[in-house]
Amino acid sequence: MQFDDVIMGRRSIRGFKPDPVPRELIEEILALAMRAPSSMNTQPWNFHVITGEPLDRIRAGNTERNLAGVPHSREFRTGAERFTGPHRDRQVQVAKQLFGAMGIAREDTEMRHDWVLRGFRQFDAPVCVIVTYDRILDGSDDTPFDCGAVSTALVNAAWSRGLGAVINSQGIMQSPVVREHAGIPDDQVIMKSIALGWPDETFPANSVVSERKSVDEAPTFVGFGD
Ligand SMILES: Cc1cc2nc3c(=O)[nH]c(=O)nc-3n(C[C@H](O)[C@H](O)[C@H](O)COP(=O)(O)O)c2cc1C
């Protein structure tokens, strides 16, 4: 697959076939992803690649705690409680696209709740990758930046091999559950979750292509003479 095909073709996948993903293929993808740049080549990332019974225990624990109303316990800072302005607009836009594709009406609180629970179950993906960083680097903004770089590289590498993925916060909102069942040591901070597997082409939300602001909007060119 050409670079442009990967970048332009990739989208978040939220519906998976149950087929297992071979460990060798995940290793190949990780090797590609880990070519990502990092601050002073610190490579602060670790990956906990989970499948089978431990993943099912995480799904069950996440669901149980969220249904019981246990407050979220993410290990990274989330900033403002709610987005506003253009950030909120973009959040709403992609939600509308996803719910539209899934045929979930705005007032259908039951189906919307079901959709949220799906996220807590890691979208029923056969594999979940928990990205952590070394706690000794806590406090550095470079470290989450580096984890973002490697995670983006990972989902692109996965796509280039026919696999689908969605980077998500939903899977690690109940971090103690993940830490316990994945056996993540205390000297690592849980950063993000990536659900991974073979895309189910019949799952409507998988065809959603999210919008981007244009190249007229994001950059400011300086010194280009116009
Ligand atoms: C840091 C981060 C957290 C995310 N968390 C979630 C999540 O909890 N649930 C979800 O369905 N998607 C999540 N996403 C996926 C985004 O919604 C998605 O990347 C965005 O809408 C752009 O769509 P695309 O990936 O299809 O291009 C997350 C993505 C990132 C990078």
Coordinates of N, CA and C and ligand atoms in Angstrom, one line a residue:
M1 N 0.8 -1.2 0.0 CA 0.0 0.0 0.0 C 0.9 1.2 0.0
Q2 N 0.5 2.2 -0.8 CA 1.3 3.5 -0.9 C 1.0 4.3 0.4
F3 N 1.9 5.2 0.7 CA 1.8 6.1 1.9 C 0.5 6.8 1.9
D4 N 0.2 7.5 0.7 CA -1.0 8.3 0.6 C -2.3 7.4 0.8
D5 N -2.3 6.2 0.3 CA -3.4 5.3 0.5 C -3.7 5.0 2.0
V6 N -2.6 4.8 2.7 CA -2.7 4.6 4.1 C -3.3 5.8 4.9
I7 N -2.7 6.9 4.6 CA -3.1 8.2 5.3 C -4.5 8.6 5.0
M8 N -4.8 8.5 3.7 CA -6.1 9.0 3.3 C -7.2 7.9 3.5
G9 N -6.8 6.7 3.5 CA -7.8 5.6 3.6 C -8.1 5.2 5.1
R10 N -7.1 5.4 6.0 CA -7.3 5.0 7.4 C -8.5 5.8 8.0
R11 N -9.3 5.1 8.7 CA -10.3 5.8 9.6 C -10.4 4.9 10.8
S12 N -11.0 5.4 11.8 CA -11.2 4.7 13.1 C -12.2 3.5 12.8
I13 N -11.8 2.4 13.3 CA -12.7 1.2 13.1 C -13.3 0.8 14.5
R14 N -14.6 0.7 14.5 CA -15.3 0.4 15.8 C -16.2 -0.8 15.7
G15 N -15.9 -1.6 14.7 CA -16.7 -2.9 14.6 C -15.7 -3.9 13.9
F16 N -15.5 -5.1 14.6 CA -14.4 -6.0 14.2 C -15.0 -7.4 14.0
K17 N -14.3 -8.1 13.1 CA -14.6 -9.6 13.0 C -14.0 -10.2 14.2
P18 N -14.5 -11.4 14.6 CA -14.0 -12.0 15.8 C -12.6 -12.7 15.6
D19 N -12.2 -12.8 14.3 CA -11.0 -13.6 14.0 C -9.8 -13.1 14.8
P20 N -8.9 -14.0 15.3 CA -7.7 -13.6 16.0 C -6.7 -12.9 15.1
V21 N -5.9 -12.1 15.7 CA -4.8 -11.5 15.0 C -3.5 -12.1 15.4
P22 N -2.7 -12.7 14.4 CA -1.5 -13.4 14.8 C -0.5 -12.5 15.5
R23 N 0.1 -13.0 16.5 CA 1.1 -12.3 17.3 C 2.2 -11.7 16.4
E24 N 2.7 -12.5 15.4 CA 3.8 -12.1 14.6 C 3.4 -10.8 13.8
L25 N 2.1 -10.7 13.4 CA 1.7 -9.6 12.7 C 1.6 -8.3 13.6
I26 N 1.2 -8.5 14.8 CA 1.2 -7.4 15.8 C 2.7 -7.0 16.0
E27 N 3.6 -7.9 16.1 CA 5.0 -7.5 16.3 C 5.5 -6.7 15.1
E28 N 5.1 -7.1 13.9 CA 5.5 -6.4 12.7 C 5.0 -5.0 12.7
I29 N 3.8 -4.8 13.1 CA 3.2 -3.5 13.2 C 3.8 -2.6 14.3
L30 N 4.1 -3.3 15.4 CA 4.8 -2.5 16.5 C 6.2 -2.1 16.0
A31 N 6.9 -2.9 15.3 CA 8.2 -2.6 14.8 C 8.2 -1.4 13.9
L32 N 7.1 -1.3 13.0 CA 7.0 -0.1 12.2 C 6.6 1.1 13.0
A33 N 5.7 0.9 13.9 CA 5.2 2.1 14.8 C 6.4 2.7 15.6
M34 N 7.2 1.8 16.0 CA 8.3 2.3 16.9 C 9.4 3.0 16.2
R35 N 9.3 3.2 14.9 CA 10.2 4.1 14.2 C 9.7 5.5 14.4
A36 N 8.7 5.7 15.1 CA 8.2 7.1 15.4 C 9.3 7.9 16.1
P37 N 9.3 9.2 15.8 CA 10.3 10.0 16.5 C 9.9 10.2 17.9
S38 N 10.8 10.5 18.8 CA 10.5 10.8 20.2 C 11.5 11.8 20.7
S39 N 11.1 12.6 21.7 CA 11.9 13.6 22.3 C 13.3 13.0 22.7
M40 N 14.3 13.5 22.1 CA 15.7 13.0 22.4 C 15.8 11.5 22.3
N41 N 15.0 10.9 21.5 CA 14.9 9.5 21.3 C 14.7 8.7 22.6
T42 N 14.0 9.3 23.5 CA 13.7 8.6 24.8 C 12.8 7.4 24.6
Q43 N 12.0 7.4 23.6 CA 11.1 6.2 23.4 C 10.4 5.8 24.7
P44 N 9.6 6.7 25.2 CA 9.1 6.4 26.6 C 8.0 5.4 26.6
W45 N 7.6 4.9 25.5 CA 6.4 4.0 25.4 C 6.6 2.6 25.7
N46 N 5.5 2.0 26.2 CA 5.4 0.5 26.4 C 4.1 0.1 25.8
F47 N 4.0 -1.2 25.4 CA 2.7 -1.7 24.9 C 2.3 -2.9 25.6
H48 N 1.1 -3.0 26.1 CA 0.5 -4.2 26.7 C -0.5 -4.7 25.7
V49 N -0.2 -5.8 25.1 CA -1.0 -6.3 24.0 C -1.9 -7.4 24.6
I50 N -3.2 -7.2 24.6 CA -4.1 -8.1 25.4 C -5.1 -8.7 24.5
T51 N -5.3 -10.0 24.7 CA -6.4 -10.7 23.9 C -7.0 -11.8 24.9
G52 N -8.0 -12.5 24.3 CA -8.5 -13.7 25.0 C -9.1 -13.3 26.4
E53 N -8.9 -14.2 27.3 CA -9.6 -14.1 28.6 C -9.2 -12.9 29.4
P54 N -8.0 -12.5 29.5 CA -7.7 -11.2 30.2 C -8.4 -10.0 29.6
L55 N -8.5 -10.0 28.3 CA -9.3 -8.9 27.7 C -10.7 -8.9 28.0
D56 N -11.3 -10.1 28.1 CA -12.7 -10.3 28.4 C -12.9 -9.8 29.9
R57 N -11.9 -10.1 30.7 CA -12.1 -9.6 32.1 C -12.0 -8.1 32.2
I58 N -11.2 -7.5 31.4 CA -11.1 -6.0 31.3 C -12.5 -5.5 30.8
R59 N -13.0 -6.1 29.8 CA -14.3 -5.6 29.2 C -15.4 -5.7 30.3
A60 N -15.4 -6.8 31.0 CA -16.4 -7.0 32.1 C -16.2 -6.0 33.2
G61 N -15.0 -5.8 33.6 CA -14.7 -4.9 34.7 C -15.0 -3.4 34.4
N62 N -14.7 -3.0 33.1 CA -15.0 -1.7 32.7 C -16.5 -1.5 32.6
T63 N -17.2 -2.4 32.1 CA -18.6 -2.3 32.0 C -19.3 -2.2 33.3
E64 N -18.9 -3.1 34.2 CA -19.5 -3.2 35.5 C -19.3 -1.9 36.3
R65 N -18.0 -1.4 36.3 CA -17.8 -0.2 37.0 C -18.5 1.0 36.4
N66 N -18.5 1.1 35.1 CA -19.2 2.2 34.5 C -20.7 2.2 34.7
L67 N -21.3 1.0 34.7 CA -22.7 0.9 35.0 C -23.0 1.2 36.4
A68 N -22.0 0.9 37.3 CA -22.2 1.2 38.7 C -22.0 2.6 39.1
G69 N -21.6 3.4 38.0 CA -21.4 4.8 38.3 C -20.0 5.1 39.0
V70 N -19.1 4.2 38.9 CA -17.8 4.5 39.5 C -17.1 5.6 38.8
P71 N -16.7 6.7 39.5 CA -16.1 7.8 38.7 C -14.9 7.4 37.9
H72 N -14.7 8.0 36.8 CA -13.6 7.7 36.0 C -12.3 7.9 36.7
S73 N -11.3 7.1 36.4 CA -10.0 7.2 37.0 C -8.9 7.1 36.0
R74 N -8.9 8.0 35.1 CA -7.8 8.0 34.1 C -6.5 8.5 34.7
E75 N -5.4 8.1 34.2 CA -4.1 8.5 34.8 C -3.5 9.7 34.1
F76 N -4.1 10.2 33.1 CA -3.6 11.4 32.4 C -4.5 12.5 32.6
R77 N -4.0 13.7 32.4 CA -4.8 14.9 32.6 C -5.7 15.1 31.4
T78 N -7.0 15.5 31.6 CA -7.9 15.6 30.5 C -8.3 17.1 30.2
G79 N -7.8 18.0 31.0 CA -8.1 19.4 30.7 C -9.5 19.7 31.1
A80 N -10.1 20.7 30.3 CA -11.5 21.1 30.6 C -12.5 20.0 30.5
E81 N -13.5 20.1 31.4 CA -14.5 19.1 31.4 C -15.2 18.9 30.1
R82 N -15.5 20.0 29.4 CA -16.2 20.0 28.2 C -15.5 20.9 27.1
F83 N -15.6 20.4 25.9 CA -15.0 21.3 24.8 C -16.0 22.4 24.5
T84 N -15.5 23.5 24.0 CA -16.3 24.6 23.6 C -15.9 25.0 22.2
G85 N -16.7 26.0 21.6 CA -16.3 26.6 20.3 C -16.1 25.5 19.2
P86 N -15.1 25.8 18.4 CA -14.8 24.9 17.3 C -14.5 23.5 17.7
H87 N -13.9 23.3 18.9 CA -13.6 21.9 19.3 C -14.9 21.1 19.6
R88 N -15.8 21.8 20.2 CA -17.1 21.2 20.5 C -17.8 20.9 19.2
D89 N -17.8 21.9 18.3 CA -18.4 21.7 17.0 C -17.9 20.4 16.2
R90 N -16.6 20.2 16.3 CA -16.0 19.1 15.6 C -16.4 17.8 16.3
Q91 N -16.4 17.9 17.7 CA -16.8 16.7 18.4 C -18.3 16.3 18.1
V92 N -19.2 17.3 18.0 CA -20.6 17.0 17.7 C -20.7 16.5 16.3
Q93 N -19.9 17.1 15.3 CA -20.0 16.7 13.9 C -19.7 15.2 13.8
V94 N -18.6 14.7 14.4 CA -18.2 13.3 14.2 C -19.2 12.4 14.9
A95 N -19.7 12.9 16.0 CA -20.7 12.1 16.7 C -22.0 11.9 15.8
K96 N -22.4 13.0 15.2 CA -23.5 13.0 14.3 C -23.3 12.0 13.2
Q97 N -22.1 12.0 12.6 CA -21.8 11.1 11.5 C -21.9 9.7 12.0
L98 N -21.3 9.4 13.2 CA -21.3 8.0 13.7 C -22.7 7.5 14.0
F99 N -23.5 8.4 14.7 CA -24.8 8.0 15.1 C -25.7 7.9 13.9
G100 N -25.5 8.8 12.9 CA -26.2 8.7 11.6 C -26.0 7.4 10.9
A101 N -24.7 7.0 10.8 CA -24.4 5.8 10.2 C -25.0 4.6 10.9
M102 N -25.1 4.7 12.2 CA -25.6 3.5 13.0 C -27.1 3.6 13.1
G103 N -27.7 4.7 12.6 CA -29.2 4.8 12.7 C -29.6 5.0 14.1
I104 N -28.8 5.7 14.9 CA -29.2 6.0 16.3 C -29.7 7.4 16.4
A105 N -31.0 7.5 16.8 CA -31.6 8.9 16.8 C -31.1 9.6 18.1
R106 N -31.1 10.9 18.0 CA -30.6 11.8 19.0 C -31.3 11.5 20.4
E107 N -32.7 11.2 20.3 CA -33.4 11.0 21.5 C -33.4 9.6 22.0
D108 N -32.7 8.7 21.3 CA -32.7 7.3 21.6 C -31.6 7.0 22.7
T109 N -32.0 7.4 23.9 CA -31.0 7.3 25.0 C -30.5 5.9 25.2
E110 N -31.3 4.9 25.0 CA -30.9 3.5 25.2 C -29.8 3.1 24.2
M111 N -30.0 3.4 22.9 CA -29.1 3.0 21.9 C -27.8 3.8 22.1
R112 N -27.9 5.0 22.5 CA -26.7 5.9 22.7 C -25.9 5.3 23.9
H113 N -26.6 4.9 24.9 CA -25.9 4.2 26.0 C -25.2 3.0 25.6
D114 N -25.9 2.2 24.8 CA -25.3 1.0 24.2 C -24.0 1.2 23.5
W115 N -24.0 2.3 22.7 CA -22.9 2.7 22.0 C -21.7 3.1 22.9
V116 N -22.0 3.7 24.0 CA -21.0 4.1 24.9 C -20.4 2.8 25.6
L117 N -21.3 1.9 25.9 CA -20.8 0.6 26.5 C -19.9 -0.1 25.6
R118 N -20.2 0.0 24.3 CA -19.4 -0.7 23.3 C -18.0 -0.2 23.4
G119 N -17.8 1.1 23.6 CA -16.5 1.6 23.8 C -15.8 1.1 25.0
F120 N -16.5 1.0 26.1 CA -16.0 0.4 27.3 C -15.6 -1.1 27.1
R121 N -16.2 -1.7 26.1 CA -15.8 -3.1 25.8 C -14.7 -3.2 24.7
Q122 N -14.1 -2.1 24.5 CA -13.1 -2.0 23.4 C -13.7 -2.4 22.1
F123 N -15.0 -2.1 21.9 CA -15.6 -2.3 20.6 C -15.6 -3.8 20.2
D124 N -15.5 -4.6 21.2 CA -15.5 -6.1 21.0 C -14.3 -6.5 20.1
A125 N -13.3 -5.7 20.1 CA -12.1 -6.1 19.2 C -11.4 -7.3 19.8
P126 N -10.8 -8.1 18.9 CA -10.0 -9.3 19.5 C -8.8 -8.9 20.2
V127 N -8.3 -7.7 20.0 CA -7.0 -7.3 20.6 C -7.1 -5.9 21.1
C128 N -6.5 -5.6 22.3 CA -6.4 -4.3 22.8 C -5.0 -4.0 23.2
V129 N -4.5 -2.8 22.7 CA -3.1 -2.5 23.0 C -3.2 -1.3 24.0
I130 N -2.7 -1.5 25.2 CA -2.6 -0.4 26.2 C -1.3 0.3 26.1
V131 N -1.3 1.6 25.7 CA 0.0 2.3 25.6 C 0.3 2.9 27.0
T132 N 1.4 2.6 27.5 CA 1.8 3.3 28.8 C 3.2 4.0 28.6
Y133 N 3.5 4.8 29.6 CA 4.9 5.4 29.5 C 5.5 5.2 30.9
D134 N 6.8 5.4 30.9 CA 7.6 5.2 32.1 C 7.3 6.3 33.1
R135 N 6.9 5.9 34.3 CA 6.5 6.9 35.2 C 7.5 7.9 35.6
I136 N 8.8 7.5 35.5 CA 9.9 8.4 35.9 C 9.9 9.7 35.0
L137 N 9.2 9.6 33.8 CA 9.1 10.8 33.0 C 7.8 11.6 33.2
D138 N 7.1 11.3 34.2 CA 5.8 12.0 34.6 C 6.1 13.5 34.7
G139 N 5.2 14.3 34.2 CA 5.4 15.7 34.3 C 5.9 16.3 33.0
S140 N 6.5 15.5 32.1 CA 7.0 16.0 30.8 C 5.8 16.0 29.8
D141 N 5.6 17.1 29.2 CA 4.6 17.1 28.1 C 5.2 16.4 26.8
D142 N 6.5 16.3 26.7 CA 7.0 15.6 25.6 C 6.6 14.1 25.6
T143 N 6.4 13.6 26.8 CA 6.2 12.1 26.8 C 4.8 11.8 26.3
P144 N 3.7 12.4 26.7 CA 2.4 12.2 26.0 C 2.5 12.5 24.5
F145 N 3.2 13.5 24.1 CA 3.4 13.8 22.7 C 4.0 12.6 22.0
D146 N 5.0 12.1 22.6 CA 5.7 10.9 22.0 C 4.8 9.7 21.9
C147 N 3.9 9.5 22.9 CA 3.0 8.4 22.9 C 2.0 8.6 21.8
G148 N 1.6 9.9 21.6 CA 0.7 10.2 20.5 C 1.3 9.8 19.1
A149 N 2.6 10.1 19.0 CA 3.3 9.9 17.7 C 3.3 8.4 17.5
V150 N 3.6 7.6 18.5 CA 3.8 6.2 18.3 C 2.4 5.5 18.0
S151 N 1.4 6.1 18.7 CA 0.0 5.5 18.5 C -0.5 5.8 17.1
T152 N -0.2 7.0 16.6 CA -0.6 7.3 15.2 C 0.1 6.4 14.2
A153 N 1.4 6.2 14.5 CA 2.2 5.3 13.6 C 1.6 3.9 13.7
L154 N 1.2 3.5 14.9 CA 0.7 2.2 15.0 C -0.6 1.9 14.2
V155 N -1.6 2.9 14.3 CA -2.8 2.7 13.6 C -2.6 2.8 12.1
N156 N -1.7 3.6 11.7 CA -1.4 3.6 10.2 C -0.7 2.3 9.8
A157 N 0.2 1.8 10.6 CA 0.9 0.6 10.2 C -0.1 -0.6 10.2
A158 N -1.0 -0.6 11.2 CA -2.1 -1.6 11.2 C -2.9 -1.5 9.9
W159 N -3.3 -0.3 9.5 CA -4.1 -0.1 8.3 C -3.3 -0.6 7.1
S160 N -2.1 -0.4 7.0 CA -1.3 -0.8 5.9 C -1.2 -2.4 5.7
R161 N -1.6 -3.1 6.8 CA -1.6 -4.5 6.8 C -3.0 -5.1 6.8
G162 N -4.0 -4.2 6.5 CA -5.4 -4.6 6.4 C -6.1 -4.7 7.8
L163 N -5.5 -4.3 8.8 CA -6.1 -4.3 10.1 C -6.7 -2.9 10.4
G164 N -7.7 -2.9 11.3 CA -8.4 -1.7 11.7 C -8.1 -1.4 13.1
A165 N -8.2 -0.1 13.5 CA -7.9 0.2 14.9 C -8.7 1.5 15.3
V166 N -8.9 1.7 16.6 CA -9.4 3.0 17.1 C -8.6 3.3 18.4
I167 N -7.9 4.4 18.3 CA -7.3 4.9 19.6 C -8.4 5.4 20.4
N168 N -8.4 5.1 21.7 CA -9.5 5.5 22.5 C -9.2 5.7 24.0
S169 N -10.0 6.6 24.6 CA -9.9 6.8 26.0 C -10.8 6.0 26.8
Q170 N -11.9 5.5 26.1 CA -12.9 4.8 26.8 C -12.4 3.5 27.5
G171 N -11.4 2.9 26.8 CA -10.9 1.7 27.3 C -10.1 1.8 28.6
I172 N -9.6 3.0 28.9 CA -8.8 3.2 30.1 C -9.4 4.2 31.1
M173 N -10.7 4.4 30.9 CA -11.3 5.3 31.9 C -11.4 4.7 33.3
Q174 N -11.4 3.4 33.3 CA -11.3 2.7 34.6 C -9.9 2.0 34.7
S175 N -8.9 2.9 34.8 CA -7.5 2.4 34.8 C -7.2 1.2 35.7
P176 N -7.7 1.3 37.0 CA -7.4 0.2 37.9 C -7.8 -1.2 37.4
V177 N -8.9 -1.3 36.6 CA -9.3 -2.6 36.1 C -8.3 -3.0 35.1
V178 N -7.8 -2.1 34.2 CA -6.9 -2.4 33.2 C -5.5 -2.8 33.8
R179 N -5.2 -2.1 34.8 CA -3.9 -2.3 35.4 C -3.9 -3.7 36.1
E180 N -5.0 -4.0 36.7 CA -5.0 -5.3 37.4 C -5.0 -6.5 36.4
H181 N -5.9 -6.5 35.5 CA -6.0 -7.7 34.6 C -4.9 -7.8 33.6
A182 N -4.3 -6.6 33.2 CA -3.1 -6.7 32.3 C -1.8 -6.8 33.0
G183 N -1.9 -6.7 34.3 CA -0.6 -6.8 35.1 C 0.4 -5.7 34.8
I184 N -0.1 -4.5 34.7 CA 0.7 -3.4 34.4 C 1.5 -2.9 35.6
P185 N 2.8 -2.9 35.6 CA 3.5 -2.5 36.8 C 3.3 -1.0 37.2
D186 N 3.5 -0.7 38.5 CA 3.3 0.6 39.0 C 4.2 1.7 38.4
D187 N 5.3 1.3 37.9 CA 6.3 2.3 37.4 C 5.9 2.7 35.9
Q188 N 4.7 2.3 35.5 CA 4.2 2.8 34.2 C 2.9 3.5 34.3
V189 N 2.7 4.6 33.6 CA 1.5 5.3 33.6 C 0.6 4.9 32.4
I190 N -0.6 4.6 32.6 CA -1.5 4.2 31.5 C -2.0 5.4 30.7
M191 N -1.7 5.4 29.5 CA -1.9 6.6 28.6 C -3.1 6.4 27.8
K192 N -3.2 5.4 26.9 CA -4.3 5.3 26.0 C -4.5 3.8 25.7
S193 N -5.6 3.6 25.0 CA -6.0 2.2 24.6 C -6.2 2.2 23.1
I194 N -5.8 1.1 22.5 CA -6.0 1.0 21.0 C -6.7 -0.3 20.7
A195 N -8.0 -0.3 20.3 CA -8.7 -1.5 19.9 C -8.2 -1.9 18.5
L196 N -7.9 -3.2 18.3 CA -7.3 -3.6 17.1 C -7.9 -4.9 16.6
G197 N -8.1 -5.0 15.3 CA -8.5 -6.3 14.7 C -8.9 -6.1 13.3
W198 N -9.5 -7.2 12.7 CA -9.9 -7.1 11.3 C -11.2 -6.4 11.2
P199 N -11.2 -5.4 10.3 CA -12.5 -4.6 10.2 C -13.7 -5.4 9.7
D200 N -14.8 -5.2 10.3 CA -16.1 -5.8 9.9 C -16.7 -4.8 8.9
E201 N -16.6 -5.2 7.6 CA -17.0 -4.2 6.5 C -18.5 -4.0 6.6
T202 N -19.2 -4.9 7.3 CA -20.7 -4.6 7.3 C -21.1 -3.7 8.5
F203 N -20.2 -3.3 9.3 CA -20.5 -2.5 10.5 C -20.6 -1.0 10.0
P204 N -21.8 -0.4 10.0 CA -21.9 0.9 9.4 C -21.0 2.0 9.8
A205 N -20.7 2.1 11.1 CA -19.8 3.2 11.5 C -18.4 3.1 11.0
N206 N -18.0 1.9 10.5 CA -16.6 1.8 9.9 C -16.5 2.6 8.6
S207 N -17.6 2.9 8.0 CA -17.4 3.7 6.7 C -17.4 5.2 6.9
V208 N -17.5 5.6 8.2 CA -17.5 7.1 8.4 C -16.2 7.7 8.1
V209 N -16.2 8.7 7.3 CA -14.9 9.5 7.0 C -15.1 10.8 7.7
S210 N -14.3 11.0 8.8 CA -14.5 12.2 9.6 C -13.9 13.4 8.8
E211 N -14.4 14.6 9.2 CA -13.9 15.8 8.4 C -12.6 16.4 9.0
R212 N -12.0 17.2 8.3 CA -10.8 17.8 8.7 C -10.8 19.3 8.4
K213 N -10.2 20.1 9.3 CA -10.1 21.5 8.8 C -9.2 21.6 7.7
S214 N -9.3 22.6 6.9 CA -8.5 22.6 5.6 C -7.1 23.2 5.8
V215 N -6.3 23.0 4.8 CA -5.0 23.5 4.9 C -5.0 25.0 4.8
D216 N -6.1 25.6 4.5 CA -6.3 27.1 4.6 C -6.4 27.5 6.0
E217 N -6.9 26.6 6.9 CA -7.2 27.0 8.2 C -6.1 26.8 9.2
A218 N -5.4 25.6 9.1 CA -4.5 25.2 10.2 C -3.1 25.9 10.2
P219 N -2.5 26.0 9.0 CA -1.2 26.6 9.0 C -1.1 28.1 8.9
T220 N -0.1 28.7 9.5 CA 0.2 30.1 9.2 C 1.6 30.1 8.5
F221 N 1.6 30.6 7.3 CA 2.9 30.6 6.6 C 3.6 32.0 6.8
V222 N 4.8 32.0 7.1 CA 5.5 33.2 7.4 C 6.7 33.3 6.5
G223 N 6.9 34.4 5.9 CA 8.0 34.7 5.0 C 8.0 34.0 3.7
F224 N 6.8 33.6 3.2 CA 6.6 33.0 1.9 C 6.4 34.0 0.8
G225 N 6.3 35.3 1.2 CA 6.3 36.4 0.2 C 4.9 36.7 -0.3
D226 N 3.8 36.2 0.3 CA 2.5 36.7 -0.2 C 1.6 36.9 1.0
Ligands
LIG1 C1 -6.5 10.6 22.0 C2 -7.7 10.0 21.3 C3 -8.8 9.5 22.1 C4 -9.9 9.0 21.4 N1 -10.9 8.4 22.2 C5 -11.9 7.8 21.6 C6 -12.9 7.2 22.3 O1 -12.9 7.1 23.6 N2 -14.0 6.6 21.7 C7 -14.0 6.6 20.3 O2 -15.0 6.0 19.8 N3 -13.1 7.2 19.5 C8 -12.0 7.8 20.1 N4 -11.0 8.4 19.4 C9 -11.1 8.4 17.9 C10 -11.5 9.8 17.4 O3 -12.9 10.0 17.6 C11 -11.2 9.8 15.9 O4 -9.8 9.6 15.7 C12 -11.6 11.1 15.3 O5 -13.0 11.3 15.3 C13 -11.1 11.2 13.8 O6 -11.7 10.1 13.1 P1 -10.8 9.1 12.3 O7 -9.8 8.4 13.3 O8 -11.8 8.1 11.7 O9 -10.0 9.8 11.2 C14 -9.9 8.9 20.0 C15 -8.8 9.4 19.2 C16 -7.7 9.9 19.9 C17 -6.6 10.3 19.0

